[in-house]
Structures are given as structure tokens and as C-alpha cells.
Amino acid sequence: KSELGKNILRLWQARESLWNASLQAERVLSEQYSLVLWTRPDQVWISDVTSATSLLTQKNATKLVWSRKCLMWGGINDKSVIMGRAAAEVMLTAYSRFLRLADTNWTTNPFPKTYNAEQFLKALAKKNEMKTKEVPWDKIPSADGMRIQDEVCVLKFYLCGKDAIAAAGNATYQNCEDVVKANKRKHKR
């Protein structure tokens, strides 16, 4: 009912639409994806994502959902997430699954009470026998970013610790907070 809630549902709907297009591509190519990555459009990649081989060799990789071990808000950090094939089938249909639950007033399929999108996604994975696995920031090294004038900067709060902040500094990304302060000083002159 809130604007934030509506935005989350729009995001999930867009992901589901892209997932459906991926399924069609699988049929056309007679191939199946092993891993799927979702990332929000405001993510800035600070370095390379972890090796696909290191993920695929883990036990039951097809049912795993890897997310960063920070800012989880009681669920999974949903900024950038990597999923095995079976997990993608569940997680990338969060929109229609949410609507089905809402249509039945949450009664036909008892679902744990959740208070935010992160908790809902974790409960969705668990309810469908998928396993969530939190990984260090450097395995999925993205952060919230924005463009301020001609610069792309990252929001320090979403960098998840000293290692991430150092990596962002090494990648020549400025903290948005510093860019905003510098612009204010410039405009005061």
C-alpha cells in the first residue's frame, strides 16, 4: 500500500518479466542457465564478481541463493544476488508468488509474517526449500551508486565495512557524501 511497497512490487514484476524472457531464450537455445544474477539498476560494481566455478562446485548449488552478509534487514541483502537454477525459478517469480498469497489473504498457504522485502525473499526461499548463503562483500562487490554532475560515486553506508570502503577507494570511486560536500563548498563561493 505504501509507495515503497509499490516500487518493490514493480521491481519484482520487472525481474519476473526478464526471467520469463530468459526461459524463452533457454527453450530457443536448448540450453539451461546454471547461475542467474540479479542486480538493482543503481549498483556500481567495484570489482569482479566471484568465480562461477567456485559457486557451482558447492553442494546443492542449484538451490542456493548467495547474497552479501551485511545490511540484511532480517532477510537477504537484495541489492545484488546470485542464484542457482532452481533457486532462480523461485526467487525471480517473487512477484506472482506474492500476488497469489495476497489474493488468498495469506490463508491457503501459511507463510511466515514478514515486515520488509528482504524478509519476504528469505522466507520465500526457505518455504520453497532453497538455501540462502551470506557471503563476504568481496564475492558480490557492488554498492549503491549515483551520478552527481559528471561523476559516478558510491554511497558509503552500502559498502559494508572497511574492506569494501578500501576497495571502492582503490577503484577510484568517490563517496557520494564527499562529492555532495565538495559541490556545496563550490557553490558557496
CSV table of C-alpha atoms in Angstrom, one decimal:
chain,number,residue,atom,x,y,z
A,1,LYS,CA,0.0,0.0,0.0
A,2,SER,CA,3.0,2.3,0.6
A,3,GLU,CA,4.9,3.9,-2.3
A,4,LEU,CA,8.0,1.9,-1.2
A,5,GLY,CA,6.0,-1.3,-1.3
A,6,LYS,CA,4.6,-0.5,-4.8
A,7,ASN,CA,8.1,0.2,-6.0
A,8,ILE,CA,9.3,-3.2,-4.7
A,9,LEU,CA,6.5,-4.9,-6.5
A,10,ARG,CA,7.3,-3.1,-9.7
A,11,LEU,CA,10.9,-4.2,-9.3
A,12,TRP,CA,9.9,-7.8,-8.7
A,13,GLN,CA,7.5,-7.6,-11.7
A,14,ALA,CA,10.3,-6.4,-14.0
A,15,ARG,CA,12.6,-9.2,-12.7
A,16,GLU,CA,9.9,-11.8,-13.4
A,17,SER,CA,9.4,-10.4,-16.9
A,18,LEU,CA,13.2,-10.7,-17.6
A,19,TRP,CA,13.1,-14.2,-16.1
A,20,ASN,CA,10.3,-15.2,-18.5
A,21,ALA,CA,12.4,-13.9,-21.4
A,22,SER,CA,15.3,-15.9,-20.1
A,23,LEU,CA,13.2,-19.1,-20.1
A,24,GLN,CA,12.2,-18.4,-23.7
A,25,ALA,CA,15.9,-18.0,-24.6
A,26,GLU,CA,16.6,-21.3,-22.9
A,27,ARG,CA,14.0,-23.0,-25.0
A,28,VAL,CA,15.2,-21.5,-28.2
A,29,LEU,CA,18.9,-22.3,-27.4
A,30,SER,CA,18.1,-25.8,-25.9
A,31,GLU,CA,20.4,-24.8,-23.0
A,32,GLN,CA,19.7,-24.1,-19.4
A,33,TYR,CA,21.3,-21.4,-17.2
A,34,SER,CA,23.3,-22.7,-14.3
A,35,LEU,CA,23.5,-19.4,-12.4
A,36,VAL,CA,21.5,-16.2,-12.5
A,37,LEU,CA,22.4,-12.8,-11.1
A,38,TRP,CA,20.1,-10.0,-10.3
A,39,THR,CA,21.3,-6.6,-9.5
A,40,ARG,CA,19.5,-3.4,-8.9
A,41,PRO,CA,20.0,-0.7,-11.5
A,42,ASP,CA,21.7,1.7,-9.1
A,43,GLN,CA,24.5,-0.8,-8.3
A,44,VAL,CA,28.1,0.2,-9.1
A,45,TRP,CA,30.5,-2.8,-9.5
A,46,ILE,CA,33.7,-2.1,-7.6
A,47,SER,CA,35.5,-5.2,-8.8
A,48,ASP,CA,34.8,-8.6,-10.4
A,49,VAL,CA,32.1,-10.9,-9.0
A,50,THR,CA,33.3,-14.2,-7.6
A,51,SER,CA,34.1,-17.1,-9.9
A,52,ALA,CA,31.1,-19.1,-11.2
A,53,THR,CA,33.1,-22.3,-10.7
A,54,SER,CA,33.5,-21.6,-7.0
A,55,LEU,CA,29.7,-21.3,-6.7
A,56,LEU,CA,28.7,-24.2,-9.0
A,57,THR,CA,31.0,-26.6,-7.1
A,58,GLN,CA,29.2,-26.1,-3.8
A,59,LYS,CA,26.8,-28.8,-2.6
A,60,ASN,CA,23.3,-28.3,-4.0
A,61,ALA,CA,24.4,-25.2,-5.9
A,62,THR,CA,21.2,-25.2,-8.0
A,63,LYS,CA,19.2,-24.5,-4.8
A,64,LEU,CA,21.4,-21.8,-3.3
A,65,VAL,CA,20.8,-18.1,-3.1
A,66,TRP,CA,24.0,-16.1,-2.4
A,67,SER,CA,23.7,-12.6,-1.0
A,68,ARG,CA,26.0,-10.2,0.8
A,69,LYS,CA,26.4,-10.7,4.6
A,70,CYS,CA,25.6,-7.1,5.5
A,71,LEU,CA,22.5,-4.9,5.6
A,72,MET,CA,20.2,-7.9,5.5
A,73,TRP,CA,17.4,-6.2,7.5
A,74,GLY,CA,16.4,-9.6,8.9
A,75,GLY,CA,16.3,-11.3,5.5
A,76,ILE,CA,18.7,-11.2,2.5
A,77,ASN,CA,20.5,-8.2,1.1
A,78,ASP,CA,18.7,-8.0,-2.2
A,79,LYS,CA,20.9,-5.4,-3.9
A,80,SER,CA,22.8,-8.0,-6.0
A,81,VAL,CA,22.1,-11.7,-5.6
A,82,ILE,CA,23.4,-14.8,-7.4
A,83,MET,CA,21.2,-17.9,-7.6
A,84,GLY,CA,21.4,-21.4,-8.8
A,85,ARG,CA,19.0,-22.5,-11.5
A,86,ALA,CA,16.3,-24.0,-9.1
A,87,ALA,CA,16.6,-21.0,-6.8
A,88,ALA,CA,16.2,-18.6,-9.7
A,89,GLU,CA,12.9,-20.3,-10.6
A,90,VAL,CA,11.6,-19.4,-7.1
A,91,MET,CA,13.2,-16.1,-6.4
A,92,LEU,CA,12.6,-14.5,-9.8
A,93,THR,CA,8.9,-15.2,-9.5
A,94,ALA,CA,8.5,-13.4,-6.2
A,95,TYR,CA,6.1,-11.0,-7.8
A,96,SER,CA,3.5,-13.6,-8.9
A,97,ARG,CA,4.0,-15.7,-5.7
A,98,PHE,CA,3.4,-12.6,-3.6
A,99,LEU,CA,0.2,-11.7,-5.5
A,100,ARG,CA,-1.1,-15.3,-5.2
A,101,LEU,CA,-0.5,-15.2,-1.4
A,102,ALA,CA,-2.2,-11.8,-1.2
A,103,ASP,CA,-5.2,-12.9,-3.3
A,104,THR,CA,-5.9,-15.6,-0.7
A,105,ASN,CA,-5.4,-13.3,2.3
A,106,TRP,CA,-2.3,-15.5,3.1
A,107,THR,CA,-4.6,-18.3,4.3
A,108,THR,CA,-4.3,-21.2,1.9
A,109,ASN,CA,-0.5,-21.3,2.1
A,110,PRO,CA,0.6,-20.3,5.6
A,111,PHE,CA,3.6,-18.0,5.2
A,112,PRO,CA,5.7,-16.5,8.0
A,113,LYS,CA,5.0,-12.9,8.9
A,114,THR,CA,7.5,-10.6,7.2
A,115,TYR,CA,8.0,-6.9,7.6
A,116,ASN,CA,10.1,-6.0,4.5
A,117,ALA,CA,11.1,-7.2,1.1
A,118,GLU,CA,14.4,-8.7,2.4
A,119,GLN,CA,12.5,-10.8,5.0
A,120,PHE,CA,9.9,-11.9,2.4
A,121,LEU,CA,12.5,-13.1,0.0
A,122,LYS,CA,14.3,-15.1,2.6
A,123,ALA,CA,11.0,-16.6,3.8
A,124,LEU,CA,10.2,-17.4,0.1
A,125,ALA,CA,13.5,-19.2,-0.4
A,126,LYS,CA,13.0,-21.2,2.8
A,127,LYS,CA,9.4,-22.1,2.1
A,128,ASN,CA,10.4,-23.5,-1.2
A,129,GLU,CA,13.4,-25.5,0.2
A,130,MET,CA,16.1,-23.2,-1.2
A,131,LYS,CA,19.0,-22.3,1.0
A,132,THR,CA,20.3,-18.8,1.5
A,133,LYS,CA,24.0,-18.3,1.9
A,134,GLU,CA,25.5,-15.0,3.0
A,135,VAL,CA,28.9,-14.2,1.6
A,136,PRO,CA,31.5,-11.6,2.3
A,137,TRP,CA,31.2,-8.3,0.4
A,138,ASP,CA,34.1,-9.0,-1.9
A,139,LYS,CA,32.3,-12.0,-3.5
A,140,ILE,CA,29.5,-9.8,-4.8
A,141,PRO,CA,31.3,-6.4,-4.8
A,142,SER,CA,28.7,-3.8,-5.7
A,143,ALA,CA,27.4,-0.8,-3.9
A,144,ASP,CA,24.6,1.8,-4.3
A,145,GLY,CA,25.8,4.5,-6.6
A,146,MET,CA,24.6,7.6,-8.3
A,147,ARG,CA,25.7,10.2,-10.8
A,148,ILE,CA,26.3,13.7,-9.5
A,149,GLN,CA,27.1,16.0,-12.3
A,150,ASP,CA,29.8,14.2,-14.2
A,151,GLU,CA,30.9,11.8,-11.5
A,152,VAL,CA,29.7,8.4,-10.5
A,153,CYS,CA,30.0,7.9,-6.8
A,154,VAL,CA,29.1,5.3,-4.2
A,155,LEU,CA,27.1,5.6,-1.0
A,156,LYS,CA,29.5,4.8,1.8
A,157,PHE,CA,26.7,3.3,4.0
A,158,TYR,CA,26.1,0.5,1.5
A,159,LEU,CA,29.7,-0.5,1.1
A,160,CYS,CA,29.5,-3.0,4.0
A,161,GLY,CA,32.7,-2.5,6.0
A,162,LYS,CA,36.3,-1.3,5.9
A,163,ASP,CA,37.4,-3.7,3.2
A,164,ALA,CA,34.6,-2.6,0.9
A,165,ILE,CA,35.4,1.1,1.6
A,166,ALA,CA,39.1,0.5,0.8
A,167,ALA,CA,38.2,-1.4,-2.4
A,168,ALA,CA,36.0,1.4,-3.6
A,169,GLY,CA,38.7,3.9,-2.9
A,170,ASN,CA,41.2,1.8,-4.8
A,171,ALA,CA,38.7,1.7,-7.7
A,172,THR,CA,38.7,5.5,-7.8
A,173,TYR,CA,35.1,5.8,-6.8
A,174,GLN,CA,34.4,8.7,-4.5
A,175,ASN,CA,31.9,8.5,-1.7
A,176,CYS,CA,28.8,10.4,-2.7
A,177,GLU,CA,28.8,12.1,0.7
A,178,ASP,CA,32.2,13.7,-0.1
A,179,VAL,CA,31.0,14.7,-3.6
A,180,VAL,CA,27.9,16.4,-2.2
A,181,LYS,CA,30.0,18.3,0.4
A,182,ALA,CA,32.5,19.4,-2.2
A,183,ASN,CA,29.7,20.6,-4.5
A,184,LYS,CA,28.2,22.6,-1.6
A,185,ARG,CA,31.5,24.3,-0.9
A,186,LYS,CA,32.0,25.1,-4.6
A,187,HIS,CA,28.5,26.7,-4.8
A,188,LYS,CA,29.1,28.8,-1.7
A,189,ARG,CA,32.0,30.6,-3.3
